[in-house]
mmCIF file of C-alpha atoms in Angstrom:
data_model
loop_
_atom_site.group_PDB
_atom_site.id
_atom_site.type_symbol
_atom_site.label_atom_id
_atom_site.label_comp_id
_atom_site.label_asym_id
_atom_site.label_seq_id
_atom_site.Cartn_x
_atom_site.Cartn_y
_atom_site.Cartn_z
ATOM 1 C CA ASP A 1300 -14.995 40.213 7.619
ATOM 2 C CA GLN A 1301 -14.563 41.257 11.090
ATOM 3 C CA GLN A 1302 -15.551 38.645 13.249
ATOM 4 C CA VAL A 1303 -13.846 39.910 16.437
ATOM 5 C CA LYS A 1304 -14.222 43.590 17.113
ATOM 6 C CA GLN A 1305 -12.344 45.834 19.538
ATOM 7 C CA ASN A 1306 -14.224 49.249 19.168
ATOM 8 C CA SER A 1307 -11.982 51.407 21.470
ATOM 9 C CA PRO A 1308 -8.732 52.127 19.809
ATOM 10 C CA SER A 1309 -7.246 53.530 22.997
ATOM 11 C CA LEU A 1310 -7.795 53.759 26.709
ATOM 12 C CA SER A 1311 -6.116 55.786 29.393
ATOM 13 C CA VAL A 1312 -6.418 54.955 33.110
ATOM 14 C CA GLN A 1313 -4.795 56.098 36.320
ATOM 15 C CA GLU A 1314 -2.314 53.848 38.090
ATOM 16 C CA GLY A 1315 -4.124 51.711 40.692
ATOM 17 C CA ARG A 1316 -7.441 52.111 39.062
ATOM 18 C CA ILE A 1317 -9.485 49.426 37.009
ATOM 19 C CA SER A 1318 -8.566 49.076 33.248
ATOM 20 C CA ILE A 1319 -11.672 47.426 31.246
ATOM 21 C CA LEU A 1320 -10.935 46.430 27.696
ATOM 22 C CA ASN A 1321 -14.011 45.256 25.674
ATOM 23 C CA CYS A 1322 -14.312 42.883 22.798
ATOM 24 C CA ASP A 1323 -17.311 41.789 20.850
ATOM 25 C CA TYR A 1324 -17.447 38.827 18.188
ATOM 26 C CA THR A 1325 -20.162 37.696 15.832
ATOM 27 C CA ASN A 1326 -19.355 33.936 15.213
ATOM 28 C CA SER A 1327 -21.219 31.934 18.006
ATOM 29 C CA MET A 1328 -18.857 28.702 16.789
ATOM 30 C CA PHE A 1329 -16.051 30.165 18.724
ATOM 31 C CA ASP A 1330 -14.551 27.825 21.264
ATOM 32 C CA TYR A 1331 -12.063 30.002 23.046
ATOM 33 C CA PHE A 1332 -11.222 33.567 23.657
ATOM 34 C CA LEU A 1333 -7.781 34.707 24.419
ATOM 35 C CA TRP A 1334 -6.176 38.143 25.334
ATOM 36 C CA TYR A 1335 -2.605 38.931 23.922
ATOM 37 C CA LYS A 1336 -0.390 41.902 25.019
ATOM 38 C CA LYS A 1337 1.939 43.590 22.776
ATOM 39 C CA TYR A 1338 4.876 45.881 23.520
ATOM 40 C CA PRO A 1339 6.419 47.906 20.978
ATOM 41 C CA ALA A 1340 8.932 45.967 18.687
ATOM 42 C CA GLU A 1341 8.060 42.738 20.363
ATOM 43 C CA GLY A 1342 5.455 40.067 19.355
ATOM 44 C CA PRO A 1343 2.244 39.401 21.126
ATOM 45 C CA THR A 1344 2.384 37.411 24.178
ATOM 46 C CA PHE A 1345 -0.341 35.403 25.809
ATOM 47 C CA LEU A 1346 -2.114 36.963 28.613
ATOM 48 C CA ILE A 1347 -5.327 34.993 29.704
ATOM 49 C CA SER A 1348 -7.968 32.797 28.092
ATOM 50 C CA ILE A 1349 -11.398 31.541 28.667
ATOM 51 C CA SER A 1350 -13.406 28.510 27.343
ATOM 52 C CA SER A 1351 -16.803 29.341 25.917
ATOM 53 C CA ILE A 1352 -18.318 26.999 28.540
ATOM 54 C CA LYS A 1353 -17.282 29.478 31.239
ATOM 55 C CA ASP A 1354 -17.983 33.031 32.032
ATOM 56 C CA LYS A 1355 -15.265 34.078 34.204
ATOM 57 C CA ASN A 1356 -11.625 33.434 34.427
ATOM 58 C CA GLU A 1357 -9.192 34.939 36.865
ATOM 59 C CA ASP A 1358 -5.410 35.076 36.954
ATOM 60 C CA GLY A 1359 -3.804 37.430 39.428
ATOM 61 C CA ARG A 1360 -4.562 41.129 38.731
ATOM 62 C CA PHE A 1361 -6.261 39.858 35.279
ATOM 63 C CA THR A 1362 -9.806 38.605 35.025
ATOM 64 C CA VAL A 1363 -11.701 37.782 31.695
ATOM 65 C CA PHE A 1364 -15.561 37.933 31.590
ATOM 66 C CA LEU A 1365 -17.499 36.291 28.898
ATOM 67 C CA ASN A 1366 -21.045 36.812 28.020
ATOM 68 C CA LYS A 1367 -22.132 34.433 25.266
ATOM 69 C CA SER A 1368 -25.620 35.846 24.889
ATOM 70 C CA ALA A 1369 -24.327 39.279 23.964
ATOM 71 C CA LYS A 1370 -21.336 37.922 22.356
ATOM 72 C CA HIS A 1371 -19.129 40.120 24.540
ATOM 73 C CA LEU A 1372 -15.979 39.684 26.575
ATOM 74 C CA SER A 1373 -13.964 41.804 28.669
ATOM 75 C CA LEU A 1374 -10.670 41.961 30.342
ATOM 76 C CA HIS A 1375 -10.261 43.744 33.745
ATOM 77 C CA ILE A 1376 -6.828 44.813 35.162
ATOM 78 C CA VAL A 1377 -6.908 45.539 38.828
ATOM 79 C CA PRO A 1378 -5.102 47.291 39.966
ATOM 80 C CA SER A 1379 -3.536 48.904 36.834
ATOM 81 C CA GLN A 1380 0.329 49.376 36.873
ATOM 82 C CA PRO A 1381 2.348 51.635 34.642
ATOM 83 C CA GLY A 1382 3.980 48.451 33.076
ATOM 84 C CA ASP A 1383 0.462 47.470 31.807
ATOM 85 C CA SER A 1384 0.751 50.008 29.205
ATOM 86 C CA ALA A 1385 0.484 47.967 25.909
ATOM 87 C CA VAL A 1386 -1.534 47.151 22.927
ATOM 88 C CA TYR A 1387 -4.248 44.467 23.993
ATOM 89 C CA PHE A 1388 -5.577 41.950 21.287
ATOM 90 C CA CYS A 1389 -8.519 40.040 21.834
ATOM 91 C CA ALA A 1390 -8.544 36.957 19.838
ATOM 92 C CA ALA A 1391 -11.225 34.194 19.213
ATOM 93 C CA PHE A 1392 -10.722 30.543 18.295
ATOM 94 C CA SER A 1393 -12.473 27.828 16.438
ATOM 95 C CA GLY A 1394 -10.954 24.604 15.069
ATOM 96 C CA ASN A 1395 -7.747 25.892 13.726
ATOM 97 C CA ASP A 1396 -8.834 29.320 12.903
ATOM 98 C CA MET A 1397 -8.001 32.232 15.302
ATOM 99 C CA ARG A 1398 -9.288 35.624 14.572
ATOM 100 C CA PHE A 1399 -7.825 38.818 16.246
ATOM 101 C CA GLY A 1400 -9.409 42.092 16.824
ATOM 102 C CA ALA A 1401 -7.742 45.358 15.894
ATOM 103 C CA GLY A 1402 -6.461 45.886 19.486
ATOM 104 C CA THR A 1403 -6.596 48.669 22.126
ATOM 105 C CA ARG A 1404 -3.807 50.755 23.156
ATOM 106 C CA LEU A 1405 -3.820 50.972 27.166
ATOM 107 C CA THR A 1406 -1.933 53.723 28.839
ATOM 108 C CA VAL A 1407 -1.534 53.640 32.546
ATOM 109 C CA LYS A 1408 -0.521 56.918 33.961
ATOM 110 C CA PRO A 1409 1.408 57.105 37.117
ATOM 111 C CA ASP B 1133 15.694 28.918 25.596
ATOM 112 C CA ALA B 1134 15.234 30.917 22.380
ATOM 113 C CA GLY B 1135 11.604 31.905 21.624
ATOM 114 C CA VAL B 1136 10.546 32.484 18.069
ATOM 115 C CA THR B 1137 13.054 34.280 15.905
ATOM 116 C CA GLN B 1138 12.271 36.065 12.702
ATOM 117 C CA SER B 1139 14.444 37.442 10.186
ATOM 118 C CA PRO B 1140 14.769 40.130 8.750
ATOM 119 C CA THR B 1141 13.451 42.499 11.408
ATOM 120 C CA HIS B 1142 12.822 45.271 8.565
ATOM 121 C CA LEU B 1143 13.054 45.220 4.823
ATOM 122 C CA ILE B 1144 11.978 47.528 1.738
ATOM 123 C CA LYS B 1145 11.051 46.203 -1.431
ATOM 124 C CA THR B 1146 9.357 47.885 -4.681
ATOM 125 C CA ARG B 1147 6.266 46.817 -6.436
ATOM 126 C CA GLY B 1148 6.392 43.597 -8.222
ATOM 127 C CA GLN B 1149 9.483 42.287 -6.449
ATOM 128 C CA GLN B 1150 9.296 38.964 -4.407
ATOM 129 C CA VAL B 1151 10.444 38.641 -0.629
ATOM 130 C CA THR B 1152 11.125 35.706 1.656
ATOM 131 C CA LEU B 1153 10.645 35.860 5.228
ATOM 132 C CA ARG B 1154 12.181 33.459 7.726
ATOM 133 C CA CYS B 1155 10.885 32.026 11.026
ATOM 134 C CA SER B 1156 12.626 29.748 13.534
ATOM 135 C CA PRO B 1157 9.832 28.147 16.074
ATOM 136 C CA LYS B 1158 10.378 27.761 19.716
ATOM 137 C CA SER B 1159 12.452 24.877 21.101
ATOM 138 C CA GLY B 1160 9.956 22.019 21.203
ATOM 139 C CA HIS B 1161 7.227 23.372 18.874
ATOM 140 C CA ASP B 1162 6.500 21.765 15.536
ATOM 141 C CA THR B 1163 3.735 24.099 14.033
ATOM 142 C CA VAL B 1164 4.321 27.374 12.477
ATOM 143 C CA SER B 1165 1.717 30.036 11.587
ATOM 144 C CA TRP B 1166 1.892 33.200 9.876
ATOM 145 C CA TYR B 1167 -0.032 36.510 10.434
ATOM 146 C CA GLN B 1168 -0.013 39.600 8.600
ATOM 147 C CA GLN B 1169 -0.699 42.627 10.674
ATOM 148 C CA ALA B 1170 -1.460 45.891 8.788
ATOM 149 C CA LEU B 1171 -1.288 49.222 10.352
ATOM 150 C CA GLY B 1172 -4.002 49.685 12.877
ATOM 151 C CA GLN B 1173 -5.483 46.232 12.472
ATOM 152 C CA GLY B 1174 -4.866 42.985 14.492
ATOM 153 C CA PRO B 1175 -3.031 40.060 13.022
ATOM 154 C CA GLN B 1176 -4.872 38.168 10.151
ATOM 155 C CA PHE B 1177 -4.245 34.374 9.638
ATOM 156 C CA ILE B 1178 -2.090 33.511 6.471
ATOM 157 C CA PHE B 1179 -1.586 29.886 6.812
ATOM 158 C CA GLN B 1180 -0.347 27.176 9.068
ATOM 159 C CA TYR B 1181 2.429 24.509 8.336
ATOM 160 C CA TYR B 1182 2.868 21.167 10.328
ATOM 161 C CA GLU B 1183 5.036 18.206 8.986
ATOM 162 C CA GLU B 1184 6.108 20.160 6.012
ATOM 163 C CA GLU B 1185 2.584 20.717 4.618
ATOM 164 C CA GLU B 1186 0.176 23.532 4.613
ATOM 165 C CA ARG B 1187 -2.515 22.667 7.122
ATOM 166 C CA GLN B 1188 -4.779 25.492 6.836
ATOM 167 C CA ARG B 1189 -4.925 28.741 4.932
ATOM 168 C CA GLY B 1190 -6.557 32.084 5.504
ATOM 169 C CA ASN B 1191 -8.182 34.354 2.733
ATOM 170 C CA PHE B 1192 -4.877 35.495 1.155
ATOM 171 C CA PRO B 1193 -4.104 35.015 -2.651
ATOM 172 C CA ASP B 1194 -1.667 32.471 -4.205
ATOM 173 C CA ARG B 1195 0.860 35.150 -4.389
ATOM 174 C CA PHE B 1196 1.704 34.102 -0.609
ATOM 175 C CA SER B 1197 3.140 30.776 -0.251
ATOM 176 C CA GLY B 1198 5.336 29.133 2.429
ATOM 177 C CA HIS B 1199 7.418 26.196 3.285
ATOM 178 C CA GLN B 1200 8.326 24.182 6.503
ATOM 179 C CA PHE B 1201 11.737 22.425 6.747
ATOM 180 C CA PRO B 1202 12.482 19.221 8.589
ATOM 181 C CA ASN B 1203 13.897 21.177 11.607
ATOM 182 C CA TYR B 1204 10.368 23.029 11.692
ATOM 183 C CA SER B 1205 11.629 26.248 10.607
ATOM 184 C CA SER B 1206 9.659 27.945 8.025
ATOM 185 C CA GLU B 1207 9.383 30.502 5.310
ATOM 186 C CA LEU B 1208 6.922 32.884 4.003
ATOM 187 C CA ASN B 1209 7.195 33.825 0.255
ATOM 188 C CA VAL B 1210 5.185 36.743 -1.459
ATOM 189 C CA ASN B 1211 5.354 37.084 -5.125
ATOM 190 C CA ALA B 1212 4.359 40.182 -7.299
ATOM 191 C CA LEU B 1213 4.536 42.564 -4.304
ATOM 192 C CA LEU B 1214 1.690 45.324 -4.085
ATOM 193 C CA LEU B 1215 1.807 48.311 -1.976
ATOM 194 C CA GLY B 1216 -1.100 46.810 0.055
ATOM 195 C CA ASP B 1217 1.542 44.050 1.211
ATOM 196 C CA SER B 1218 3.136 46.522 3.345
ATOM 197 C CA ALA B 1219 2.716 45.231 6.886
ATOM 198 C CA LEU B 1220 4.130 43.548 9.954
ATOM 199 C CA TYR B 1221 4.410 39.670 9.200
ATOM 200 C CA LEU B 1222 4.400 37.670 12.469
ATOM 201 C CA CYS B 1223 5.424 34.156 12.936
ATOM 202 C CA ALA B 1224 3.787 32.014 15.821
ATOM 203 C CA SER B 1225 4.633 28.571 16.705
ATOM 204 C CA SER B 1226 2.943 25.902 18.729
ATOM 205 C CA LEU B 1227 2.962 22.224 19.506
ATOM 206 C CA VAL B 1228 0.185 20.308 17.738
ATOM 207 C CA GLY B 1229 -1.934 18.100 19.787
ATOM 208 C CA THR B 1230 -1.805 20.046 22.873
ATOM 209 C CA ASP B 1231 -4.106 22.254 24.579
ATOM 210 C CA HIS B 1232 -3.631 25.544 23.021
ATOM 211 C CA PHE B 1233 -5.124 27.501 25.602
ATOM 212 C CA SER B 1234 -3.490 26.597 29.013
ATOM 213 C CA GLY B 1235 -0.693 29.084 29.320
ATOM 214 C CA ALA B 1236 2.679 27.766 27.882
ATOM 215 C CA ASN B 1237 1.194 25.848 24.867
ATOM 216 C CA VAL B 1238 -0.635 28.732 23.419
ATOM 217 C CA LEU B 1239 0.803 30.455 20.189
ATOM 218 C CA THR B 1240 4.198 31.958 20.915
ATOM 219 C CA PHE B 1241 4.827 35.080 18.542
ATOM 220 C CA GLY B 1242 8.072 36.345 17.143
ATOM 221 C CA ALA B 1243 8.609 40.053 16.976
ATOM 222 C CA GLY B 1244 8.016 40.395 13.374
ATOM 223 C CA SER B 1245 9.351 41.188 9.860
ATOM 224 C CA ARG B 1246 8.259 44.688 8.961
ATOM 225 C CA LEU B 1247 7.911 44.727 5.126
ATOM 226 C CA THR B 1248 7.712 48.202 3.260
ATOM 227 C CA VAL B 1249 6.469 48.045 -0.312
ATOM 228 C CA LEU B 1250 7.270 51.325 -2.196
#
């Protein structure tokens, strides 16, 4: 069952512009949501998280927004840089259960 | 400070064979989780080990088994391999009892072991 969905397999943006990556979930019991970034031949690395009791968390160029009523979260990267090009996974956590989306490949063009 | 290390990085097996994958957690971590990432999909939780015992298990058959050693390292074993077992197997470590969502204490992943079953 796909409890976490990333419906866009890829996204291409120009350097300096905003990148918006989206994620939908179905289980209202999730406590935390996380974004991981993955470069080729490396494991996913933690990027940013948000608790289900918040609607926004910001860390430098990265901001995650959570809309619980819509069961939707998004990751905003501003400004986008070529080094941000990677696969981004949305993940949701409840108890000891972590579920991942299928990922979105972001390409930032110089 | 070494992160999570996994071996081997790549391996090829044939249907029906058995495979063992190994993982050394990040220094200071005591919990190891294993994930399977099939092509075009996100990581799927297989199981988690803490204090040498399986704490939680995802929706995977008994052909998938594991072990954790006193030094916290772990093995993933898959018996009677199927073509559908071809995937990237990721190991992730963490420290039990800590806030898993505050930067350094989240899951730390290794680069994975890519298994191809022919």
